[in-house]
Structure formats: C-alpha cells, structure tokens
PDB file of C-alpha atoms in Angstrom:
ATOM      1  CA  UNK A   1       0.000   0.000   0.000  1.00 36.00           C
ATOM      2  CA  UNK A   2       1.466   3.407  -0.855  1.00 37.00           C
ATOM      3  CA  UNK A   3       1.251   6.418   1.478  1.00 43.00           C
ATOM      4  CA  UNK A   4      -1.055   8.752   1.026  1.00 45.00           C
ATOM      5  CA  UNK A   5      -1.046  12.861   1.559  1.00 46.00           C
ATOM      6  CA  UNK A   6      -3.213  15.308   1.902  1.00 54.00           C
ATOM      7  CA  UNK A   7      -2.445  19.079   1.971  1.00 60.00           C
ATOM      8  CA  UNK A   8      -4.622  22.332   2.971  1.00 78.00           C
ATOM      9  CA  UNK A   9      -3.431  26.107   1.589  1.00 82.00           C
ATOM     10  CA  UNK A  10      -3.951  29.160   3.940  1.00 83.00           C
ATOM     11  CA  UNK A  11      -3.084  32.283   3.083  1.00 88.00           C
ATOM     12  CA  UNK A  12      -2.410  34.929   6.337  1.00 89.00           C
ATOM     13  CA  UNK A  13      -3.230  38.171   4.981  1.00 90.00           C
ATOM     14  CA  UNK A  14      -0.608  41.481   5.651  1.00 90.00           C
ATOM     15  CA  UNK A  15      -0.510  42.829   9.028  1.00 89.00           C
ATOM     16  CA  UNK A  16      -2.182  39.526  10.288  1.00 92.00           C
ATOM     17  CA  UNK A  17      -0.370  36.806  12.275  1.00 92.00           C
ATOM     18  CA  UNK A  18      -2.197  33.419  12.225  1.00 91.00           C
ATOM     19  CA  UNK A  19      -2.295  30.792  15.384  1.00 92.00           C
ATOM     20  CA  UNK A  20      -1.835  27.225  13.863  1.00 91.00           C
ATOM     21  CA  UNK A  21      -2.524  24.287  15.810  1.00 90.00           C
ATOM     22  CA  UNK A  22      -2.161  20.169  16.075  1.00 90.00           C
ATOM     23  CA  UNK A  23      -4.678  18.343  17.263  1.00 90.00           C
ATOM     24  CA  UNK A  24      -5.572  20.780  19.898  1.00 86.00           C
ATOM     25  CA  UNK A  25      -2.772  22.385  20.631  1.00 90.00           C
ATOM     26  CA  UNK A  26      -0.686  25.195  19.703  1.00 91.00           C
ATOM     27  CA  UNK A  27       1.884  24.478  17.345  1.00 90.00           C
ATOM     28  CA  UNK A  28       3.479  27.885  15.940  1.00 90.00           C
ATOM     29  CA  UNK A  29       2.648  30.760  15.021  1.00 91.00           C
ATOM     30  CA  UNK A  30       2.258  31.458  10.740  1.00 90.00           C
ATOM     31  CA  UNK A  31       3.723  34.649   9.379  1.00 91.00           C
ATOM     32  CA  UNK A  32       1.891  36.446   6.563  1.00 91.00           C
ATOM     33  CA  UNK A  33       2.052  34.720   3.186  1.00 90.00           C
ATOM     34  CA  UNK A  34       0.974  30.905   2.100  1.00 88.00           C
ATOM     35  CA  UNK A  35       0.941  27.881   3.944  1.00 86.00           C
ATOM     36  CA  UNK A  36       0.512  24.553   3.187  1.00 85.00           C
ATOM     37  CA  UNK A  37      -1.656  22.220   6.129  1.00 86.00           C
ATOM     38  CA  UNK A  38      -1.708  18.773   6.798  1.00 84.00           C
ATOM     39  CA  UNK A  39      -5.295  18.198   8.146  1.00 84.00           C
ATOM     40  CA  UNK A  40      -4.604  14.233   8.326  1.00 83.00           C
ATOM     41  CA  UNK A  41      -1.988  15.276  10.759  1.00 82.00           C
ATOM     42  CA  UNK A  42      -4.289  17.348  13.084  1.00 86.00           C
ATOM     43  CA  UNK A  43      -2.348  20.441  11.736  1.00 87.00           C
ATOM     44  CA  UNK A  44      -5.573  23.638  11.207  1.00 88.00           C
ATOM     45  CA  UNK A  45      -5.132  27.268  11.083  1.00 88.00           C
ATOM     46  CA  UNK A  46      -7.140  28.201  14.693  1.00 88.00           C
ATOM     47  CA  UNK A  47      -7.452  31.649  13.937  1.00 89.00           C
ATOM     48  CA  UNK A  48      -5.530  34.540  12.722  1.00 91.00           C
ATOM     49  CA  UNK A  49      -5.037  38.200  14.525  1.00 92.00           C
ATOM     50  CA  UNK A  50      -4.501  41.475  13.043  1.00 92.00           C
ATOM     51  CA  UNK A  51      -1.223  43.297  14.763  1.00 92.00           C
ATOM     52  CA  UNK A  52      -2.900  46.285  13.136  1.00 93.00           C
ATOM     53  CA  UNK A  53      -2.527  49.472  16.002  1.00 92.00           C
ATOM     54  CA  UNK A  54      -6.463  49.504  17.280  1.00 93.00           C
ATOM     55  CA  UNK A  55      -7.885  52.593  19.450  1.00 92.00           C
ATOM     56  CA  UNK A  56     -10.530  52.529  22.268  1.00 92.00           C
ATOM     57  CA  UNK A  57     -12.245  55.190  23.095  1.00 92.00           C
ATOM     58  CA  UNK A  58     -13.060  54.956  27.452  1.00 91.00           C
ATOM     59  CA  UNK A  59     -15.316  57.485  29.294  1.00 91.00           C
ATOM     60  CA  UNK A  60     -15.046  57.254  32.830  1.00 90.00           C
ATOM     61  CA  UNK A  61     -17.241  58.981  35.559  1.00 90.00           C
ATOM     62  CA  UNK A  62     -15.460  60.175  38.936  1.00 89.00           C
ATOM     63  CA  UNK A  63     -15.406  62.822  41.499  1.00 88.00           C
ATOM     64  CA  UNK A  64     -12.300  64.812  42.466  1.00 89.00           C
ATOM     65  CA  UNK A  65     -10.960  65.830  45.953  1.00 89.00           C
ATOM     66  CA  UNK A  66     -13.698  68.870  45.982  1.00 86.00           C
ATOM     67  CA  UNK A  67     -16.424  66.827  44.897  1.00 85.00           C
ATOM     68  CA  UNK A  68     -17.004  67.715  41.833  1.00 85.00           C
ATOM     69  CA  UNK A  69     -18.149  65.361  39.505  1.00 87.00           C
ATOM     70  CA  UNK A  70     -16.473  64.906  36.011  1.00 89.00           C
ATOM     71  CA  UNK A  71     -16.090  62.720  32.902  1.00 90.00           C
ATOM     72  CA  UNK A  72     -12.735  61.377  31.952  1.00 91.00           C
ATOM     73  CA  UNK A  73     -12.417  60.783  28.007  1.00 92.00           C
ATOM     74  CA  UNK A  74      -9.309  58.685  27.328  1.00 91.00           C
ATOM     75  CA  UNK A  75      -8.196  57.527  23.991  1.00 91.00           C
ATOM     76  CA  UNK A  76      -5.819  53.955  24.049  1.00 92.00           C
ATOM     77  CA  UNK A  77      -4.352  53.134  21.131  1.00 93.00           C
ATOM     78  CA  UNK A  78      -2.889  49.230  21.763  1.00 94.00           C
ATOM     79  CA  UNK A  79      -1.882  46.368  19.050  1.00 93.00           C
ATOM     80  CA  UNK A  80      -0.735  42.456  19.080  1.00 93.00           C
ATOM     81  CA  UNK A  81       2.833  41.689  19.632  1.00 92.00           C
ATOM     82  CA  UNK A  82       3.618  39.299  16.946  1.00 90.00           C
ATOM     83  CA  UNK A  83       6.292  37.606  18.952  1.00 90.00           C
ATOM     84  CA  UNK A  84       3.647  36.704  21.616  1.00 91.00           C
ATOM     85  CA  UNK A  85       0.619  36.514  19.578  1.00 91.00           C
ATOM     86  CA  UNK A  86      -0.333  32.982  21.139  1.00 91.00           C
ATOM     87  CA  UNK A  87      -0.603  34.372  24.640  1.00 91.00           C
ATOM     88  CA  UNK A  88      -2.919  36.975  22.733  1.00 91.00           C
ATOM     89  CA  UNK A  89      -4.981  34.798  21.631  1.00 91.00           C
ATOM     90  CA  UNK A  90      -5.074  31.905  24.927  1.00 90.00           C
ATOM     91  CA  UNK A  91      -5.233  34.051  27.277  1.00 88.00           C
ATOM     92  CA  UNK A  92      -7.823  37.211  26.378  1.00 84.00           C
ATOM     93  CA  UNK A  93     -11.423  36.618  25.091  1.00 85.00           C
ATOM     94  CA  UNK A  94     -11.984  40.467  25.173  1.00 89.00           C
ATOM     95  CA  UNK A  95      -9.121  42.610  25.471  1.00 89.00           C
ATOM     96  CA  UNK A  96     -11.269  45.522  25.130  1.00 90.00           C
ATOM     97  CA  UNK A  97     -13.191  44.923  27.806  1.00 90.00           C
ATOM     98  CA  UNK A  98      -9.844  43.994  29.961  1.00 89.00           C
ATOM     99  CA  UNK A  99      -8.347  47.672  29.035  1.00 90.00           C
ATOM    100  CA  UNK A 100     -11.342  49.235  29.810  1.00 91.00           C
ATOM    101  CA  UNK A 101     -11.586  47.648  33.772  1.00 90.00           C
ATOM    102  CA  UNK A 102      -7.513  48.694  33.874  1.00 88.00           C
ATOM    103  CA  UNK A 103      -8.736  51.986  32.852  1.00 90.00           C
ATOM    104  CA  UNK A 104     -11.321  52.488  35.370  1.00 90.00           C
ATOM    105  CA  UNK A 105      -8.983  51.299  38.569  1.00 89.00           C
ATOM    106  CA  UNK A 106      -6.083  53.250  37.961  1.00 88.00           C
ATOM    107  CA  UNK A 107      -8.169  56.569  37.144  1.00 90.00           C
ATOM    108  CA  UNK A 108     -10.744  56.174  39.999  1.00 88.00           C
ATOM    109  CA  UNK A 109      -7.861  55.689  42.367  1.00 89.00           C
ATOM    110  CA  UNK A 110      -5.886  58.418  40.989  1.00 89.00           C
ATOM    111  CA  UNK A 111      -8.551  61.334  40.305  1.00 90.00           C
ATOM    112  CA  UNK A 112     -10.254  61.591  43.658  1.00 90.00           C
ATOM    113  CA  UNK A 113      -6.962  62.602  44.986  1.00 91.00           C
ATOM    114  CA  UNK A 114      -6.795  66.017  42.759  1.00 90.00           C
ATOM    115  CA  UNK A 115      -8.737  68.923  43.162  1.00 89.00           C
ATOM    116  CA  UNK A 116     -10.393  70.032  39.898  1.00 86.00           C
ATOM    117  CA  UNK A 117      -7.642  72.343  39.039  1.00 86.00           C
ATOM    118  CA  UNK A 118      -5.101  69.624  39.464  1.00 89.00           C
ATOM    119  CA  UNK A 119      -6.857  67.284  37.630  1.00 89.00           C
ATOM    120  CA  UNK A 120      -6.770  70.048  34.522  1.00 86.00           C
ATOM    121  CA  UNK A 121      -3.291  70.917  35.284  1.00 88.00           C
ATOM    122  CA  UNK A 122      -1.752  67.456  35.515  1.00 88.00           C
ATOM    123  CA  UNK A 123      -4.022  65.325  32.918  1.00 87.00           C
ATOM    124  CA  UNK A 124      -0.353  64.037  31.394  1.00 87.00           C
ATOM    125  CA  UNK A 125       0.858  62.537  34.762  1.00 88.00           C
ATOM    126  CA  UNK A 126      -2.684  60.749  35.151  1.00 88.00           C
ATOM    127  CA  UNK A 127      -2.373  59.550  31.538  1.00 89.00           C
ATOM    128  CA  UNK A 128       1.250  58.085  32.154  1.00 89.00           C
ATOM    129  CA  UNK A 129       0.119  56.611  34.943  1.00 87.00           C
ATOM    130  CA  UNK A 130      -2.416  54.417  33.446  1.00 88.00           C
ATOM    131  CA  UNK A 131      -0.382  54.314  30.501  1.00 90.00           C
ATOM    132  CA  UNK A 132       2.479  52.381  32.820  1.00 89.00           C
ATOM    133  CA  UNK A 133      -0.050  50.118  34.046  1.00 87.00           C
ATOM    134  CA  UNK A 134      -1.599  49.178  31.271  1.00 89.00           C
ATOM    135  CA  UNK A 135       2.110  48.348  29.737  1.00 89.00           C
ATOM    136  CA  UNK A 136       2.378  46.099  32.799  1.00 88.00           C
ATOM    137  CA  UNK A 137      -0.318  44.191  32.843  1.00 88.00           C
ATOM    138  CA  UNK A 138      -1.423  44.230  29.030  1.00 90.00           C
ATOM    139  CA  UNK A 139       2.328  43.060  28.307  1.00 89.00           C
ATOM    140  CA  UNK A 140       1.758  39.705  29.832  1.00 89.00           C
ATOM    141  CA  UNK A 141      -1.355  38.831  27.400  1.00 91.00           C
ATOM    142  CA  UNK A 142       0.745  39.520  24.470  1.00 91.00           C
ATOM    143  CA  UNK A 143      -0.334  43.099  23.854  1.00 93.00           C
ATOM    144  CA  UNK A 144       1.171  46.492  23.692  1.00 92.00           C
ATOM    145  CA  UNK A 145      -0.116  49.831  24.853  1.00 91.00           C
ATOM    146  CA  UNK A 146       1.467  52.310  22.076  1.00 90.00           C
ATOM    147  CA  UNK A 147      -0.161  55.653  23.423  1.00 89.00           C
ATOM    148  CA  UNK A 148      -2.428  56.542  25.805  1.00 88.00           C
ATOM    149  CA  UNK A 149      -4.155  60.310  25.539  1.00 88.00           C
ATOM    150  CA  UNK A 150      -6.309  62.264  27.602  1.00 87.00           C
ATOM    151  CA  UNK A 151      -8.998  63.700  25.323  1.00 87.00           C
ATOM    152  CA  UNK A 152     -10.991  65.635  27.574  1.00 87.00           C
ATOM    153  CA  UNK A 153     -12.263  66.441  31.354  1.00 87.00           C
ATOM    154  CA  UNK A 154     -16.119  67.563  31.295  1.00 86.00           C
ATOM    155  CA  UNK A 155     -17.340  68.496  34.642  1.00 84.00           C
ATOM    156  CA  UNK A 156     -20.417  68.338  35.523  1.00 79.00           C
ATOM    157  CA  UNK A 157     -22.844  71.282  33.739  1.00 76.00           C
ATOM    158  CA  UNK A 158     -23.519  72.948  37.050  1.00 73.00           C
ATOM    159  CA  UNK A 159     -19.883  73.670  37.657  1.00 69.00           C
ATOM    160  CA  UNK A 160     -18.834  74.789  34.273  1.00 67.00           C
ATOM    161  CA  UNK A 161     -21.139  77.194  34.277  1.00 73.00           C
ATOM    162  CA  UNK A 162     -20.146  78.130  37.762  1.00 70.00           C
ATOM    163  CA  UNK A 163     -17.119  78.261  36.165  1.00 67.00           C
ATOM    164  CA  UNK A 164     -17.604  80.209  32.929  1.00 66.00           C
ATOM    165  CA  UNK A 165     -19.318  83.127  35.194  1.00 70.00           C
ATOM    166  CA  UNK A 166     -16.200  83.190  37.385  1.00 71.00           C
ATOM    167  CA  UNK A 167     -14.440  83.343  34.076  1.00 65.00           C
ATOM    168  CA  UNK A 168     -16.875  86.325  33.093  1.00 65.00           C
ATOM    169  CA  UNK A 169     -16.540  88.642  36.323  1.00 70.00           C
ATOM    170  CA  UNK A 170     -13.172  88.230  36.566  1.00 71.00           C
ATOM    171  CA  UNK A 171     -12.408  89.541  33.085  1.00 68.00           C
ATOM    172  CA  UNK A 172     -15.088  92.353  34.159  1.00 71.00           C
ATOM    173  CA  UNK A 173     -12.816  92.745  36.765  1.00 79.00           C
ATOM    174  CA  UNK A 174     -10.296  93.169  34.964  1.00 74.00           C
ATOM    175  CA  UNK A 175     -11.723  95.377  31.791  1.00 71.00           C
ATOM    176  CA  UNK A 176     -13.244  97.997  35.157  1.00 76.00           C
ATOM    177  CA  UNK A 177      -9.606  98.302  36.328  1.00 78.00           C
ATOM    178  CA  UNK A 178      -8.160  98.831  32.601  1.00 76.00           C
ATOM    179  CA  UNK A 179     -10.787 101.500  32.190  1.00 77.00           C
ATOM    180  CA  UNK A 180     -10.416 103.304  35.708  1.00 77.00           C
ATOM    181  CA  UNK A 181      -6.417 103.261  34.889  1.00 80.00           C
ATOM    182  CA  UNK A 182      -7.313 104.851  31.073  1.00 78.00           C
ATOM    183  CA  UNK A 183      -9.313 107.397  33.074  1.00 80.00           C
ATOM    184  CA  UNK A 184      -6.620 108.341  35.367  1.00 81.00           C
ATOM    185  CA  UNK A 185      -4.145 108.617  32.849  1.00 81.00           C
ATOM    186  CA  UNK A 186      -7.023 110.911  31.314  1.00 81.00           C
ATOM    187  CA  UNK A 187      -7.366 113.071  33.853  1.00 83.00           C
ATOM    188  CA  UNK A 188      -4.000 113.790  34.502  1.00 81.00           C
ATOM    189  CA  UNK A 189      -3.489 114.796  30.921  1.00 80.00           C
ATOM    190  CA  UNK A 190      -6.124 116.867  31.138  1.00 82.00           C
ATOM    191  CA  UNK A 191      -4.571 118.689  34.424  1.00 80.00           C
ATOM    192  CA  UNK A 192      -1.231 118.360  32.909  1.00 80.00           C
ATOM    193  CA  UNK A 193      -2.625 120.332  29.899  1.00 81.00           C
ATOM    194  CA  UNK A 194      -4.957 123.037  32.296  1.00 80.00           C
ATOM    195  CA  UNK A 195      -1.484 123.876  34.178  1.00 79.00           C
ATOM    196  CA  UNK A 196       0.424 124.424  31.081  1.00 80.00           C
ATOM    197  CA  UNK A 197      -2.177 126.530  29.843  1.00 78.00           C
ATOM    198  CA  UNK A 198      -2.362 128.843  32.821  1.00 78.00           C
ATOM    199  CA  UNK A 199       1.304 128.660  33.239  1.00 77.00           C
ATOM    200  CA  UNK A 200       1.347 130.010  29.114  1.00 78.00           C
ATOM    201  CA  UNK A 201      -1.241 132.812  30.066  1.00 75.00           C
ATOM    202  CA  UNK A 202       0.398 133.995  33.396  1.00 74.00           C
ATOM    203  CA  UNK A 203       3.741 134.111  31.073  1.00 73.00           C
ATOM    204  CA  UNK A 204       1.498 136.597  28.818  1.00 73.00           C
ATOM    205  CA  UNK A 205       0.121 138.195  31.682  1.00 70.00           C
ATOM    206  CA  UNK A 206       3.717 139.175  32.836  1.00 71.00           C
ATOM    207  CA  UNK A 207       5.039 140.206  29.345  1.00 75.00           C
ATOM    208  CA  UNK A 208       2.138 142.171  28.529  1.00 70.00           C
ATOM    209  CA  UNK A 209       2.380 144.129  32.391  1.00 66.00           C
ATOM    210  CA  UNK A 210       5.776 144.093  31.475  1.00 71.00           C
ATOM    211  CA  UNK A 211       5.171 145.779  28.344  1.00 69.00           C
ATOM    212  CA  UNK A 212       2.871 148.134  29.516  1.00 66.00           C
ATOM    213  CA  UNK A 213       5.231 149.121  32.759  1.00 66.00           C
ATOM    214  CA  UNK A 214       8.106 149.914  29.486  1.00 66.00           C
ATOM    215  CA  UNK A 215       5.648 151.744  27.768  1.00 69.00           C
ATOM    216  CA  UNK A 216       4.895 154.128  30.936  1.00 65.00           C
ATOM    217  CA  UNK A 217       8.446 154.604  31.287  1.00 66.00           C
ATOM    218  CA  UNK A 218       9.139 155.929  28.009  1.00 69.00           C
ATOM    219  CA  UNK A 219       6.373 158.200  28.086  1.00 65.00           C
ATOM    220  CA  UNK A 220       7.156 159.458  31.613  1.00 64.00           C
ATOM    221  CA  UNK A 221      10.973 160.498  29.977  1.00 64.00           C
ATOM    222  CA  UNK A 222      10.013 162.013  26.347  1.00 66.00           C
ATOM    223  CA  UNK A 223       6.889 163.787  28.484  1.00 61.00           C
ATOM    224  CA  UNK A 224       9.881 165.142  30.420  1.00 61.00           C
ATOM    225  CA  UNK A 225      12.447 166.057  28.009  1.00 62.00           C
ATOM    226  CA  UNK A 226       9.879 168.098  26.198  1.00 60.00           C
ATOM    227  CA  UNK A 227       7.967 170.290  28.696  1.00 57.00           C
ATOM    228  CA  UNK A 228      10.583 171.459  31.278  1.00 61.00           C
ATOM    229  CA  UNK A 229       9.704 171.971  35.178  1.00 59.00           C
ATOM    230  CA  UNK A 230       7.611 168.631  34.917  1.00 59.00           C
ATOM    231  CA  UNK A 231       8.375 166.138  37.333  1.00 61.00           C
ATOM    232  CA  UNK A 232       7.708 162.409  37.065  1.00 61.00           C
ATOM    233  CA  UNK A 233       5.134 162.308  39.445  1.00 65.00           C
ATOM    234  CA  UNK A 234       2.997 164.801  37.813  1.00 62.00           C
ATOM    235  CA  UNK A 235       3.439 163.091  34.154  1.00 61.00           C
ATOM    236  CA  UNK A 236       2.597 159.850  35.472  1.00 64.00           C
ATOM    237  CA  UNK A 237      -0.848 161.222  37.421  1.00 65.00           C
ATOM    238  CA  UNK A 238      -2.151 162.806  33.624  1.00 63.00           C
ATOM    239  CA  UNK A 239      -1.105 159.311  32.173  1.00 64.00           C
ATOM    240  CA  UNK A 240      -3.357 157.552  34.830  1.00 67.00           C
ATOM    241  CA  UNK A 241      -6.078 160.084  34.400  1.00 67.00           C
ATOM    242  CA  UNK A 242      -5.910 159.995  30.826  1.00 61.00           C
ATOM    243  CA  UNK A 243      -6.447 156.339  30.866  1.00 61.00           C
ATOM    244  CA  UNK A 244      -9.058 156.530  33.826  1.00 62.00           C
ATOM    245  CA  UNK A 245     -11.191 159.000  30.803  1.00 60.00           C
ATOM    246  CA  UNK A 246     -10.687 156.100  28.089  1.00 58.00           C
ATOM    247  CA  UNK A 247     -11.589 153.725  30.206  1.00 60.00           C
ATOM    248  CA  UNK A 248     -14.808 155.471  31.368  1.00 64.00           C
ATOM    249  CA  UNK A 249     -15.451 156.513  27.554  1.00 63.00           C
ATOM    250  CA  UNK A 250     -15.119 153.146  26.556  1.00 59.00           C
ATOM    251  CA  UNK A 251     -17.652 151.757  29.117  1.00 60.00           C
ATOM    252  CA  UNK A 252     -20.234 154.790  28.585  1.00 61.00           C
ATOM    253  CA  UNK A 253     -19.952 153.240  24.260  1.00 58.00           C
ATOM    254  CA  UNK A 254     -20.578 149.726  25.566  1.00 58.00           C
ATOM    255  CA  UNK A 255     -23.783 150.608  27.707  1.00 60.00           C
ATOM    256  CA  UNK A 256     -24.999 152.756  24.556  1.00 59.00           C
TER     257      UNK A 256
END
C-alpha cells in the first residue's frame, strides 16, 4: 500500500499573524504569506489576529478631591505583539473589555486625589500613569499599549457654568480696572494740559504788564524832556487820568 497525503493552503493576509494548531494544541505561530496544512496530521489554522494598532475610546465617571463630579475621556491606542501573539490569543477573550476595567482602577484611584484644578493641570501625569499600568499588565497577554491620551475632562454642567461666570466677572474685573487706569491717565493729561495753559497765560500776563510798565516809562521820559519843570510824578498822574477817561469813555460806548 502506498502512502497517502493530503495538503490544505492558507493564506495569512498582511498585518495579520495566524495561530496554527495540532490536534488541539498550539503548534506555531504562521507569518503572513501561504501555507501549506496537513489536516490528516491534526495540523488547522485556529485563527488569525490582526497586529494592526487599534484605538478605544473609554469614558469614565469620577469625582475629584472637591467633589465635583467629572467625565474622563481617554483615547488607548494598543496592538498584538507578533512575537507573543499565542498568549494573545489563549489568554484574552476580550481585550477591550480587559483595558477598559484597567482603565477604570487606575483613574478612579488616581482622580479623587486632585482637586479640579489639578486634575486640569496634571491630565499628562494621570495619563502616564495608566499608561504604565496598562504596559504592565497588558504586556503579559501579548499586547502592547502604544499611546495613551487624555482627550478631555467635562465636569459636571452645574460647575462649568459656575465656572464660565467666574471666568466672566473676573475679566469684568479686569476690563473695570483697565478702564479706571485709562481714566486716570485721562485726567492727569487733562490737568497736565490746564497747568500748562495757565502757566502760558500767566507768562502773557507778565510780558504784557511788562510791556505796559516799558511803555509808561518811556512816556514818563520824552513827556519830560519836552515840557521842562515837569516832574515824574505829575506826568505819570495825567497818564493815569488819561487812561481813567478812556476807560470810562469806553464803558459809557458799551452801555450805549
């Protein structure tokens, strides 16, 4: 009697690693590409894996050391390890669902030890934190954590709109004090400008006293060079009664 064989193709598509067993049991693991099977020797592909990078989206609802309630949205982005794809695919029925309790502990331990502030200020250090863990404990199951983001921190409605009117009065604040320092700066422009204009009219006040006081003078001395026996006294009373008539001349026009 002459032997007989029998032969199965598979083909393990790119970016795929495929789990091939004997009767049972794990044999190897089958790179992309073909392969031939020997079913009559128990050999069967028992599934294949994609090492493609996947990304799960987890929203998590906690309350931080003031009690404020808030919603955690993290972003992992994890794939296969080809080298360890068998414990992969052994040991995890839902890795998604594994990451997702991993998730939860490490954040609700972490978060209700930060204010709200904190929490905003030091979303990084939470997300390396449950980055590191992950990398632990995924690592065993044949799986690695590539990146893991904070996407965003949504308090509760009531306290970001607590929060957007503290934002509001504070930039009132802020715009009152910007305009009460304009006005001040106003103001003393406006003095700064009053005293230079007095200052400018007192100048003209003196300069035109000034030029009236020269004015008397020289009149006093031609009055007395010309008409002899005159003394100054005398010249300067007809100068201040001549200008007493003017004046009264002027006034009795202007009530006319």
């Amino acid at each position: 009697m002459g032997n007989t064989c029998c032969f199965l193709c598979a083909c393990v598509d790119q970016a795929s690693i495929g789990v091939i067993e004997k009767w049972g049991r794990f044999e190897k693991l089958a790179e992309p590409g073909f392969h031939l099977l020997n079913p009559l020797g128990g050999q069967w592909i028992a599934g294949v894996l994609s090492t493609r990078i996947h990304s799960l989206d987890v929203k998590i609802e906690t309350k931080t050391k003031d009690n404020v309630f808030v919603q955690l949205v993290c972003s992992i982005q994890y794939r296969v390890v080809k080298q360890h794809a068998d414990d992969a695919f052994y040991e995890l029925q839902n890795p998604r669902e594994q990451i997702q309790a991993y998730v939860f502990d490490v954040v609700r331990a972490l978060v209700p030890r930060m204010t709200l502030d904190e929490l905003f200020e030091q979303k990084g250090e939470v997300a390396k934190s449950v980055l590191e863990e992950l990398e632990k404990v995924m690592g065993e199951y044949g799986y690695s954590i590539e990146h893991m983001l904070m996407v965003d921190i949504i308090p509760d409605a009531s306290v970001r709109k607590a929060m957007n009117e503290i934002n509001a009065a504070q930039r009132l604040q802020l715009a009152n004090v910007y305009k009460g320092e304009a006005e001040k700066v106003l103001q003393v422009k406006r003095a700064e400008a009053d005293a230079e204009a007095k200052y400018l009219g007192g100048v003209g006040v003196a300069r035109q006293r000034q030029a009236i006081t020269d004015g008397l003078r020289e009149n006093i001395l031609n009055f007395s060079h010309k008409v002899e026996g005159t003394s100054s006294k005398e010249v300067m009373d007809l100068i201040m009664i001549r200008n007493g008539l003017m004046e009264a001349s002027s006034a009795k026009l202007n009530v006319d």
